[in-house]
Amino acid sequence: METLTKITDRAALSRNRARARKRPVTFLHETARADLEDRLAMVNREFTAPAVISPMPDLWQGIAPGARHVAPAETLELAEGAHDLVIHAMDLHWADDPVGQLVQCRRALRPDGFFLAVLAGGQTLHELRAALGQAETEATGGLSPRVVPMGEIRDLGALLQRAGFALPVADSFALKASYPSALHLMRELRAMGEGNALDARLRRPTGRKVILRAAELYSEAFGTSEGRVTATFELVVLTGGAPAADQPRPLRPGSATARLADALGTTETKLRD
């Protein structure tokens, strides 16, 4: 039996998010929600039993009328076949077992149910990772885990297939944010509830020397002509459906009964051997 590597300290993540709710920075959730609302508007159907998984339920109220809120957890409170829409919002990048999360969502869908997920992708905070890594290597000769490892879009799309979704699609878009300094970015990450909650993190405060050196390196590599710094946030959106008996399915290769050239009204030109 395969043992999963524990990536996230869920208790620390919960504490981080509880602190952030007092004065939250919400632009990532707002951007993610606006994108999912656009996608839902293009789906020509009404959902009667939606569920939304999110660490910030207040920010996702009303995205689907009558939606049931489900708190993030290793085992989600989702009954099998209970929903025609499941939205997994801004938590999947913290999952120790993302395939397990997707499988639970898939099982919670009724036949022909619809799934949407939005999460931070692999390009997120690549500038901060580079600056912190170099600063810590200079100061201590080693590296400690500081930013949660986030999946690349190709890998995330493959996870949808492994979880058994029909018509799986993964796409992404990037946001560029500007800050007075890397120190301001780090403070804002805490206000988002996205501070370091890795299980393998250092359990003591990072030294002032490392933080200040990281800010210096960040400014040198990613500073703007206006004296600010930029940060990348990549949001990956996953879509899929629960298979249904009446869904169209691809034909077996070689089983076609009509020629494409006839359908297009053109002449077929054979390739040379």
PDB file of C-alpha atoms in Angstrom:
ATOM      1  CA  MET A   1       0.000   0.000   0.000  1.00  0.00           C
ATOM      2  CA  GLU A   2       1.418   3.370  -1.045  1.00  0.00           C
ATOM      3  CA  THR A   3       1.951   5.851   1.782  1.00  0.00           C
ATOM      4  CA  LEU A   4       1.236   9.473   0.941  1.00  0.00           C
ATOM      5  CA  THR A   5       3.856  12.083   1.750  1.00  0.00           C
ATOM      6  CA  LYS A   6       2.480  14.613   4.174  1.00  0.00           C
ATOM      7  CA  ILE A   7       2.926  18.020   2.579  1.00  0.00           C
ATOM      8  CA  THR A   8       0.579  20.280   4.516  1.00  0.00           C
ATOM      9  CA  ASP A   9       0.206  20.882   8.227  1.00  0.00           C
ATOM     10  CA  ARG A  10      -3.594  21.286   8.139  1.00  0.00           C
ATOM     11  CA  ALA A  11      -3.704  22.674  11.684  1.00  0.00           C
ATOM     12  CA  ALA A  12      -1.211  25.411  10.749  1.00  0.00           C
ATOM     13  CA  LEU A  13      -3.101  26.116   7.530  1.00  0.00           C
ATOM     14  CA  SER A  14      -6.349  26.499   9.492  1.00  0.00           C
ATOM     15  CA  ARG A  15      -4.643  28.917  11.910  1.00  0.00           C
ATOM     16  CA  ASN A  16      -3.244  30.947   9.024  1.00  0.00           C
ATOM     17  CA  ARG A  17      -6.658  31.199   7.407  1.00  0.00           C
ATOM     18  CA  ALA A  18      -8.391  32.096  10.672  1.00  0.00           C
ATOM     19  CA  ARG A  19      -5.963  34.988  11.199  1.00  0.00           C
ATOM     20  CA  ALA A  20      -6.419  36.124   7.605  1.00  0.00           C
ATOM     21  CA  ARG A  21     -10.210  36.346   7.948  1.00  0.00           C
ATOM     22  CA  LYS A  22      -9.856  39.281  10.376  1.00  0.00           C
ATOM     23  CA  ARG A  23      -8.528  41.593   7.625  1.00  0.00           C
ATOM     24  CA  PRO A  24      -8.352  39.465   4.486  1.00  0.00           C
ATOM     25  CA  VAL A  25      -6.733  40.239   1.162  1.00  0.00           C
ATOM     26  CA  THR A  26      -9.163  38.696  -1.292  1.00  0.00           C
ATOM     27  CA  PHE A  27      -8.217  39.659  -4.834  1.00  0.00           C
ATOM     28  CA  LEU A  28      -7.137  36.122  -5.800  1.00  0.00           C
ATOM     29  CA  HIS A  29     -10.450  34.638  -4.664  1.00  0.00           C
ATOM     30  CA  GLU A  30     -12.354  37.455  -6.376  1.00  0.00           C
ATOM     31  CA  THR A  31     -10.487  36.902  -9.640  1.00  0.00           C
ATOM     32  CA  ALA A  32     -10.971  33.133  -9.420  1.00  0.00           C
ATOM     33  CA  ARG A  33     -14.669  33.528  -8.708  1.00  0.00           C
ATOM     34  CA  ALA A  34     -15.199  35.939 -11.625  1.00  0.00           C
ATOM     35  CA  ASP A  35     -13.545  33.464 -13.996  1.00  0.00           C
ATOM     36  CA  LEU A  36     -15.682  30.545 -12.786  1.00  0.00           C
ATOM     37  CA  GLU A  37     -18.841  32.659 -13.019  1.00  0.00           C
ATOM     38  CA  ASP A  38     -18.027  33.347 -16.680  1.00  0.00           C
ATOM     39  CA  ARG A  39     -17.548  29.639 -17.324  1.00  0.00           C
ATOM     40  CA  LEU A  40     -20.787  28.701 -15.589  1.00  0.00           C
ATOM     41  CA  ALA A  41     -22.648  31.323 -17.633  1.00  0.00           C
ATOM     42  CA  MET A  42     -21.545  29.497 -20.791  1.00  0.00           C
ATOM     43  CA  VAL A  43     -22.931  26.169 -19.562  1.00  0.00           C
ATOM     44  CA  ASN A  44     -26.430  25.843 -21.001  1.00  0.00           C
ATOM     45  CA  ARG A  45     -28.099  24.248 -17.977  1.00  0.00           C
ATOM     46  CA  GLU A  46     -29.400  24.978 -14.502  1.00  0.00           C
ATOM     47  CA  PHE A  47     -27.959  23.259 -11.457  1.00  0.00           C
ATOM     48  CA  THR A  48     -30.282  22.209  -8.659  1.00  0.00           C
ATOM     49  CA  ALA A  49     -27.870  20.598  -6.198  1.00  0.00           C
ATOM     50  CA  PRO A  50     -24.502  22.388  -6.233  1.00  0.00           C
ATOM     51  CA  ALA A  51     -21.705  22.108  -3.679  1.00  0.00           C
ATOM     52  CA  VAL A  52     -18.779  24.486  -3.144  1.00  0.00           C
ATOM     53  CA  ILE A  53     -15.558  23.501  -1.363  1.00  0.00           C
ATOM     54  CA  SER A  54     -13.712  26.606  -0.176  1.00  0.00           C
ATOM     55  CA  PRO A  55     -11.655  27.856   2.779  1.00  0.00           C
ATOM     56  CA  MET A  56     -13.305  31.286   2.407  1.00  0.00           C
ATOM     57  CA  PRO A  57     -17.047  30.502   2.192  1.00  0.00           C
ATOM     58  CA  ASP A  58     -18.163  34.126   2.497  1.00  0.00           C
ATOM     59  CA  LEU A  59     -16.306  34.985  -0.705  1.00  0.00           C
ATOM     60  CA  TRP A  60     -18.050  32.204  -2.641  1.00  0.00           C
ATOM     61  CA  GLN A  61     -21.616  32.721  -1.454  1.00  0.00           C
ATOM     62  CA  GLY A  62     -24.055  32.947  -4.355  1.00  0.00           C
ATOM     63  CA  ILE A  63     -21.806  31.591  -7.100  1.00  0.00           C
ATOM     64  CA  ALA A  64     -24.392  28.816  -7.529  1.00  0.00           C
ATOM     65  CA  PRO A  65     -27.876  29.397  -6.078  1.00  0.00           C
ATOM     66  CA  GLY A  66     -28.620  27.086  -3.170  1.00  0.00           C
ATOM     67  CA  ALA A  67     -25.080  25.733  -3.045  1.00  0.00           C
ATOM     68  CA  ARG A  68     -24.018  23.703  -0.035  1.00  0.00           C
ATOM     69  CA  HIS A  69     -20.724  24.831   1.457  1.00  0.00           C
ATOM     70  CA  VAL A  70     -18.195  22.110   2.263  1.00  0.00           C
ATOM     71  CA  ALA A  71     -15.127  22.819   4.371  1.00  0.00           C
ATOM     72  CA  PRO A  72     -11.768  21.678   2.980  1.00  0.00           C
ATOM     73  CA  ALA A  73     -10.553  18.432   4.538  1.00  0.00           C
ATOM     74  CA  GLU A  74      -8.742  15.242   3.592  1.00  0.00           C
ATOM     75  CA  THR A  75     -12.118  13.497   3.605  1.00  0.00           C
ATOM     76  CA  LEU A  76     -14.750  15.811   2.163  1.00  0.00           C
ATOM     77  CA  GLU A  77     -18.305  15.810   3.489  1.00  0.00           C
ATOM     78  CA  LEU A  78     -19.800  14.899   0.137  1.00  0.00           C
ATOM     79  CA  ALA A  79     -22.391  12.167  -0.280  1.00  0.00           C
ATOM     80  CA  GLU A  80     -22.033   9.911  -3.296  1.00  0.00           C
ATOM     81  CA  GLY A  81     -24.171  11.016  -6.256  1.00  0.00           C
ATOM     82  CA  ALA A  82     -25.666  13.940  -4.330  1.00  0.00           C
ATOM     83  CA  HIS A  83     -24.725  16.877  -6.565  1.00  0.00           C
ATOM     84  CA  ASP A  84     -25.022  17.987 -10.164  1.00  0.00           C
ATOM     85  CA  LEU A  85     -22.271  20.619  -9.723  1.00  0.00           C
ATOM     86  CA  VAL A  86     -19.166  20.546  -7.531  1.00  0.00           C
ATOM     87  CA  ILE A  87     -16.794  23.522  -7.316  1.00  0.00           C
ATOM     88  CA  HIS A  88     -13.406  23.091  -5.614  1.00  0.00           C
ATOM     89  CA  ALA A  89     -12.239  26.651  -4.959  1.00  0.00           C
ATOM     90  CA  MET A  90      -8.692  27.722  -4.028  1.00  0.00           C
ATOM     91  CA  ASP A  91      -7.695  24.821  -1.790  1.00  0.00           C
ATOM     92  CA  LEU A  92      -6.541  21.995  -4.038  1.00  0.00           C
ATOM     93  CA  HIS A  93      -2.937  23.271  -4.175  1.00  0.00           C
ATOM     94  CA  TRP A  94      -2.661  22.488  -0.427  1.00  0.00           C
ATOM     95  CA  ALA A  95      -3.902  18.901  -0.758  1.00  0.00           C
ATOM     96  CA  ASP A  96      -1.571  16.047   0.177  1.00  0.00           C
ATOM     97  CA  ASP A  97      -3.597  13.817  -2.158  1.00  0.00           C
ATOM     98  CA  PRO A  98      -5.034  15.901  -5.016  1.00  0.00           C
ATOM     99  CA  VAL A  99      -6.145  12.778  -6.920  1.00  0.00           C
ATOM    100  CA  GLY A 100      -8.051  11.651  -3.827  1.00  0.00           C
ATOM    101  CA  GLN A 101      -9.756  15.036  -3.656  1.00  0.00           C
ATOM    102  CA  LEU A 102     -10.763  14.804  -7.321  1.00  0.00           C
ATOM    103  CA  VAL A 103     -12.012  11.242  -6.925  1.00  0.00           C
ATOM    104  CA  GLN A 104     -14.210  12.319  -3.998  1.00  0.00           C
ATOM    105  CA  CYS A 105     -15.654  15.145  -6.110  1.00  0.00           C
ATOM    106  CA  ARG A 106     -16.217  12.780  -9.027  1.00  0.00           C
ATOM    107  CA  ARG A 107     -18.094  10.310  -6.823  1.00  0.00           C
ATOM    108  CA  ALA A 108     -20.240  13.107  -5.406  1.00  0.00           C
ATOM    109  CA  LEU A 109     -21.523  13.974  -8.877  1.00  0.00           C
ATOM    110  CA  ARG A 110     -24.649  12.592 -10.441  1.00  0.00           C
ATOM    111  CA  PRO A 111     -24.339  11.177 -13.977  1.00  0.00           C
ATOM    112  CA  ASP A 112     -23.613  14.071 -16.341  1.00  0.00           C
ATOM    113  CA  GLY A 113     -22.740  16.297 -13.356  1.00  0.00           C
ATOM    114  CA  PHE A 114     -20.264  19.132 -13.845  1.00  0.00           C
ATOM    115  CA  PHE A 115     -16.998  19.786 -11.989  1.00  0.00           C
ATOM    116  CA  LEU A 116     -14.961  22.984 -11.728  1.00  0.00           C
ATOM    117  CA  ALA A 117     -11.803  23.594  -9.731  1.00  0.00           C
ATOM    118  CA  VAL A 118      -9.540  26.618  -9.463  1.00  0.00           C
ATOM    119  CA  LEU A 119      -6.189  26.541  -7.720  1.00  0.00           C
ATOM    120  CA  ALA A 120      -2.749  28.114  -7.688  1.00  0.00           C
ATOM    121  CA  GLY A 121      -0.514  26.767 -10.442  1.00  0.00           C
ATOM    122  CA  GLY A 122       3.201  26.052 -10.692  1.00  0.00           C
ATOM    123  CA  GLN A 123       4.279  29.508 -11.867  1.00  0.00           C
ATOM    124  CA  THR A 124       2.822  31.160  -8.775  1.00  0.00           C
ATOM    125  CA  LEU A 125       5.401  33.102  -6.733  1.00  0.00           C
ATOM    126  CA  HIS A 126       8.341  31.786  -8.753  1.00  0.00           C
ATOM    127  CA  GLU A 127      10.101  35.091  -8.066  1.00  0.00           C
ATOM    128  CA  LEU A 128       9.745  34.742  -4.298  1.00  0.00           C
ATOM    129  CA  ARG A 129      10.884  31.119  -4.356  1.00  0.00           C
ATOM    130  CA  ALA A 130      14.043  32.096  -6.238  1.00  0.00           C
ATOM    131  CA  ALA A 131      14.902  35.017  -3.955  1.00  0.00           C
ATOM    132  CA  LEU A 132      14.272  33.112  -0.723  1.00  0.00           C
ATOM    133  CA  GLY A 133      16.195  30.092  -1.969  1.00  0.00           C
ATOM    134  CA  GLN A 134      19.269  32.104  -2.898  1.00  0.00           C
ATOM    135  CA  ALA A 135      19.192  34.153   0.303  1.00  0.00           C
ATOM    136  CA  GLU A 136      18.900  31.099   2.529  1.00  0.00           C
ATOM    137  CA  THR A 137      21.634  29.228   0.635  1.00  0.00           C
ATOM    138  CA  GLU A 138      23.979  32.168   1.090  1.00  0.00           C
ATOM    139  CA  ALA A 139      23.218  32.450   4.808  1.00  0.00           C
ATOM    140  CA  THR A 140      22.994  28.804   5.868  1.00  0.00           C
ATOM    141  CA  GLY A 141      24.294  26.685   3.014  1.00  0.00           C
ATOM    142  CA  GLY A 142      20.942  24.891   2.660  1.00  0.00           C
ATOM    143  CA  LEU A 143      17.271  25.226   1.814  1.00  0.00           C
ATOM    144  CA  SER A 144      14.107  24.786   3.875  1.00  0.00           C
ATOM    145  CA  PRO A 145      10.542  24.392   2.512  1.00  0.00           C
ATOM    146  CA  ARG A 146       8.849  27.788   2.299  1.00  0.00           C
ATOM    147  CA  VAL A 147       6.366  27.803  -0.585  1.00  0.00           C
ATOM    148  CA  VAL A 148       3.885  24.981  -1.171  1.00  0.00           C
ATOM    149  CA  PRO A 149       4.791  22.949  -4.313  1.00  0.00           C
ATOM    150  CA  MET A 150       2.156  23.712  -6.927  1.00  0.00           C
ATOM    151  CA  GLY A 151       1.357  21.512  -9.919  1.00  0.00           C
ATOM    152  CA  GLU A 152       2.061  22.289 -13.545  1.00  0.00           C
ATOM    153  CA  ILE A 153      -0.924  22.474 -15.848  1.00  0.00           C
ATOM    154  CA  ARG A 154      -0.031  19.287 -17.811  1.00  0.00           C
ATOM    155  CA  ASP A 155       0.207  17.277 -14.613  1.00  0.00           C
ATOM    156  CA  LEU A 156      -3.032  18.698 -13.238  1.00  0.00           C
ATOM    157  CA  GLY A 157      -4.897  17.836 -16.427  1.00  0.00           C
ATOM    158  CA  ALA A 158      -3.657  14.251 -16.153  1.00  0.00           C
ATOM    159  CA  LEU A 159      -5.029  14.072 -12.604  1.00  0.00           C
ATOM    160  CA  LEU A 160      -8.542  14.708 -13.963  1.00  0.00           C
ATOM    161  CA  GLN A 161      -8.203  11.670 -16.204  1.00  0.00           C
ATOM    162  CA  ARG A 162      -6.904   9.533 -13.339  1.00  0.00           C
ATOM    163  CA  ALA A 163      -9.900  10.564 -11.250  1.00  0.00           C
ATOM    164  CA  GLY A 164     -12.302   9.316 -13.950  1.00  0.00           C
ATOM    165  CA  PHE A 165     -13.725  12.590 -15.259  1.00  0.00           C
ATOM    166  CA  ALA A 166     -15.219  12.753 -18.726  1.00  0.00           C
ATOM    167  CA  LEU A 167     -14.073  15.468 -21.146  1.00  0.00           C
ATOM    168  CA  PRO A 168     -11.282  16.732 -18.840  1.00  0.00           C
ATOM    169  CA  VAL A 169      -9.826  20.159 -19.587  1.00  0.00           C
ATOM    170  CA  ALA A 170      -7.109  22.153 -17.808  1.00  0.00           C
ATOM    171  CA  ASP A 171      -6.196  25.734 -18.659  1.00  0.00           C
ATOM    172  CA  SER A 172      -4.602  28.621 -16.830  1.00  0.00           C
ATOM    173  CA  PHE A 173      -4.052  32.355 -16.742  1.00  0.00           C
ATOM    174  CA  ALA A 174      -1.531  34.511 -14.921  1.00  0.00           C
ATOM    175  CA  LEU A 175      -1.886  37.663 -12.851  1.00  0.00           C
ATOM    176  CA  LYS A 176       0.931  40.113 -12.264  1.00  0.00           C
ATOM    177  CA  ALA A 177       0.740  42.063  -9.013  1.00  0.00           C
ATOM    178  CA  SER A 178       2.931  44.987  -7.987  1.00  0.00           C
ATOM    179  CA  TYR A 179       4.244  45.691  -4.478  1.00  0.00           C
ATOM    180  CA  PRO A 180       6.496  48.318  -2.884  1.00  0.00           C
ATOM    181  CA  SER A 181       8.878  45.532  -1.852  1.00  0.00           C
ATOM    182  CA  ALA A 182       9.132  41.786  -1.297  1.00  0.00           C
ATOM    183  CA  LEU A 183       8.433  42.419   2.398  1.00  0.00           C
ATOM    184  CA  HIS A 184       5.033  43.871   1.464  1.00  0.00           C
ATOM    185  CA  LEU A 185       4.342  40.784  -0.669  1.00  0.00           C
ATOM    186  CA  MET A 186       5.167  38.460   2.238  1.00  0.00           C
ATOM    187  CA  ARG A 187       2.822  40.381   4.545  1.00  0.00           C
ATOM    188  CA  GLU A 188       0.059  40.219   1.953  1.00  0.00           C
ATOM    189  CA  LEU A 189       0.470  36.452   1.569  1.00  0.00           C
ATOM    190  CA  ARG A 190      -0.212  36.113   5.298  1.00  0.00           C
ATOM    191  CA  ALA A 191      -3.318  38.272   4.862  1.00  0.00           C
ATOM    192  CA  MET A 192      -4.463  35.894   2.121  1.00  0.00           C
ATOM    193  CA  GLY A 193      -4.106  32.921   4.466  1.00  0.00           C
ATOM    194  CA  GLU A 194      -1.393  31.578   2.158  1.00  0.00           C
ATOM    195  CA  GLY A 195       1.550  31.745   4.559  1.00  0.00           C
ATOM    196  CA  ASN A 196       3.909  28.831   5.056  1.00  0.00           C
ATOM    197  CA  ALA A 197       1.943  25.826   6.348  1.00  0.00           C
ATOM    198  CA  LEU A 198       4.197  23.102   5.017  1.00  0.00           C
ATOM    199  CA  ASP A 199       4.628  20.177   7.353  1.00  0.00           C
ATOM    200  CA  ALA A 200       8.406  20.162   6.783  1.00  0.00           C
ATOM    201  CA  ARG A 201       8.830  23.908   7.383  1.00  0.00           C
ATOM    202  CA  LEU A 202      11.228  25.318   9.946  1.00  0.00           C
ATOM    203  CA  ARG A 203       9.454  25.616  13.293  1.00  0.00           C
ATOM    204  CA  ARG A 204      11.325  28.792  14.232  1.00  0.00           C
ATOM    205  CA  PRO A 205      11.176  32.312  12.773  1.00  0.00           C
ATOM    206  CA  THR A 206      13.321  32.952   9.729  1.00  0.00           C
ATOM    207  CA  GLY A 207      16.342  35.078  10.547  1.00  0.00           C
ATOM    208  CA  ARG A 208      16.187  38.769   9.769  1.00  0.00           C
ATOM    209  CA  LYS A 209      19.357  38.463   7.673  1.00  0.00           C
ATOM    210  CA  VAL A 210      17.731  35.944   5.330  1.00  0.00           C
ATOM    211  CA  ILE A 211      14.533  37.972   4.914  1.00  0.00           C
ATOM    212  CA  LEU A 212      16.347  41.234   4.188  1.00  0.00           C
ATOM    213  CA  ARG A 213      18.722  39.542   1.750  1.00  0.00           C
ATOM    214  CA  ALA A 214      15.772  37.898  -0.021  1.00  0.00           C
ATOM    215  CA  ALA A 215      14.089  41.295  -0.370  1.00  0.00           C
ATOM    216  CA  GLU A 216      17.309  42.720  -1.821  1.00  0.00           C
ATOM    217  CA  LEU A 217      17.683  39.891  -4.320  1.00  0.00           C
ATOM    218  CA  TYR A 218      14.006  40.132  -5.258  1.00  0.00           C
ATOM    219  CA  SER A 219      14.332  43.831  -6.009  1.00  0.00           C
ATOM    220  CA  GLU A 220      17.463  43.282  -8.095  1.00  0.00           C
ATOM    221  CA  ALA A 221      15.926  40.527 -10.213  1.00  0.00           C
ATOM    222  CA  PHE A 222      12.263  41.530 -10.400  1.00  0.00           C
ATOM    223  CA  GLY A 223      12.199  45.250  -9.675  1.00  0.00           C
ATOM    224  CA  THR A 224      10.474  47.796 -11.911  1.00  0.00           C
ATOM    225  CA  SER A 225      11.644  51.188 -13.099  1.00  0.00           C
ATOM    226  CA  GLU A 226       9.212  52.725 -10.594  1.00  0.00           C
ATOM    227  CA  GLY A 227      11.038  51.101  -7.678  1.00  0.00           C
ATOM    228  CA  ARG A 228       8.444  48.396  -7.059  1.00  0.00           C
ATOM    229  CA  VAL A 229       8.567  44.610  -7.508  1.00  0.00           C
ATOM    230  CA  THR A 230       6.262  42.255  -9.400  1.00  0.00           C
ATOM    231  CA  ALA A 231       4.848  38.900  -8.345  1.00  0.00           C
ATOM    232  CA  THR A 232       3.222  36.217 -10.504  1.00  0.00           C
ATOM    233  CA  PHE A 233       0.070  34.356  -9.521  1.00  0.00           C
ATOM    234  CA  GLU A 234      -0.998  31.573 -11.881  1.00  0.00           C
ATOM    235  CA  LEU A 235      -4.544  30.269 -11.563  1.00  0.00           C
ATOM    236  CA  VAL A 236      -5.279  26.854 -13.061  1.00  0.00           C
ATOM    237  CA  VAL A 237      -8.873  25.928 -13.869  1.00  0.00           C
ATOM    238  CA  LEU A 238      -9.900  22.285 -14.145  1.00  0.00           C
ATOM    239  CA  THR A 239     -13.184  21.204 -15.712  1.00  0.00           C
ATOM    240  CA  GLY A 240     -14.715  17.790 -16.205  1.00  0.00           C
ATOM    241  CA  GLY A 241     -17.920  15.841 -16.043  1.00  0.00           C
ATOM    242  CA  ALA A 242     -19.288  12.682 -14.528  1.00  0.00           C
ATOM    243  CA  PRO A 243     -19.756  10.049 -17.254  1.00  0.00           C
ATOM    244  CA  ALA A 244     -23.338   9.316 -18.260  1.00  0.00           C
ATOM    245  CA  ALA A 245     -24.742   6.543 -20.437  1.00  0.00           C
ATOM    246  CA  ASP A 246     -26.078   8.972 -23.059  1.00  0.00           C
ATOM    247  CA  GLN A 247     -22.903  11.036 -23.426  1.00  0.00           C
ATOM    248  CA  PRO A 248     -21.176  10.988 -26.828  1.00  0.00           C
ATOM    249  CA  ARG A 249     -18.102   8.761 -26.841  1.00  0.00           C
ATOM    250  CA  PRO A 250     -15.196   8.638 -29.312  1.00  0.00           C
ATOM    251  CA  LEU A 251     -15.331   5.864 -31.882  1.00  0.00           C
ATOM    252  CA  ARG A 252     -12.817   3.057 -31.889  1.00  0.00           C
ATOM    253  CA  PRO A 253      -9.941   3.844 -34.322  1.00  0.00           C
ATOM    254  CA  GLY A 254     -10.629   2.352 -37.733  1.00  0.00           C
ATOM    255  CA  SER A 255     -14.395   2.033 -37.216  1.00  0.00           C
ATOM    256  CA  ALA A 256     -15.448   5.058 -39.290  1.00  0.00           C
ATOM    257  CA  THR A 257     -18.176   4.429 -41.903  1.00  0.00           C
ATOM    258  CA  ALA A 258     -17.803   7.714 -43.822  1.00  0.00           C
ATOM    259  CA  ARG A 259     -14.917   9.574 -45.433  1.00  0.00           C
ATOM    260  CA  LEU A 260     -13.892  13.018 -44.133  1.00  0.00           C
ATOM    261  CA  ALA A 261     -13.289  14.177 -47.703  1.00  0.00           C
ATOM    262  CA  ASP A 262     -16.927  13.438 -48.586  1.00  0.00           C
ATOM    263  CA  ALA A 263     -18.184  15.373 -45.561  1.00  0.00           C
ATOM    264  CA  LEU A 264     -16.029  18.382 -46.529  1.00  0.00           C
ATOM    265  CA  GLY A 265     -16.932  18.143 -50.218  1.00  0.00           C
ATOM    266  CA  THR A 266     -13.306  17.957 -51.326  1.00  0.00           C
ATOM    267  CA  THR A 267     -11.019  15.556 -53.148  1.00  0.00           C
ATOM    268  CA  GLU A 268      -8.832  13.251 -51.116  1.00  0.00           C
ATOM    269  CA  THR A 269      -5.126  13.315 -52.009  1.00  0.00           C
ATOM    270  CA  LYS A 270      -3.248  10.224 -50.967  1.00  0.00           C
ATOM    271  CA  LEU A 271       0.201  10.582 -49.479  1.00  0.00           C
ATOM    272  CA  ARG A 272       3.140   8.917 -51.135  1.00  0.00           C
ATOM    273  CA  ASP A 273       4.569   5.838 -49.456  1.00  0.00           C
TER     274      ASP A 273
END
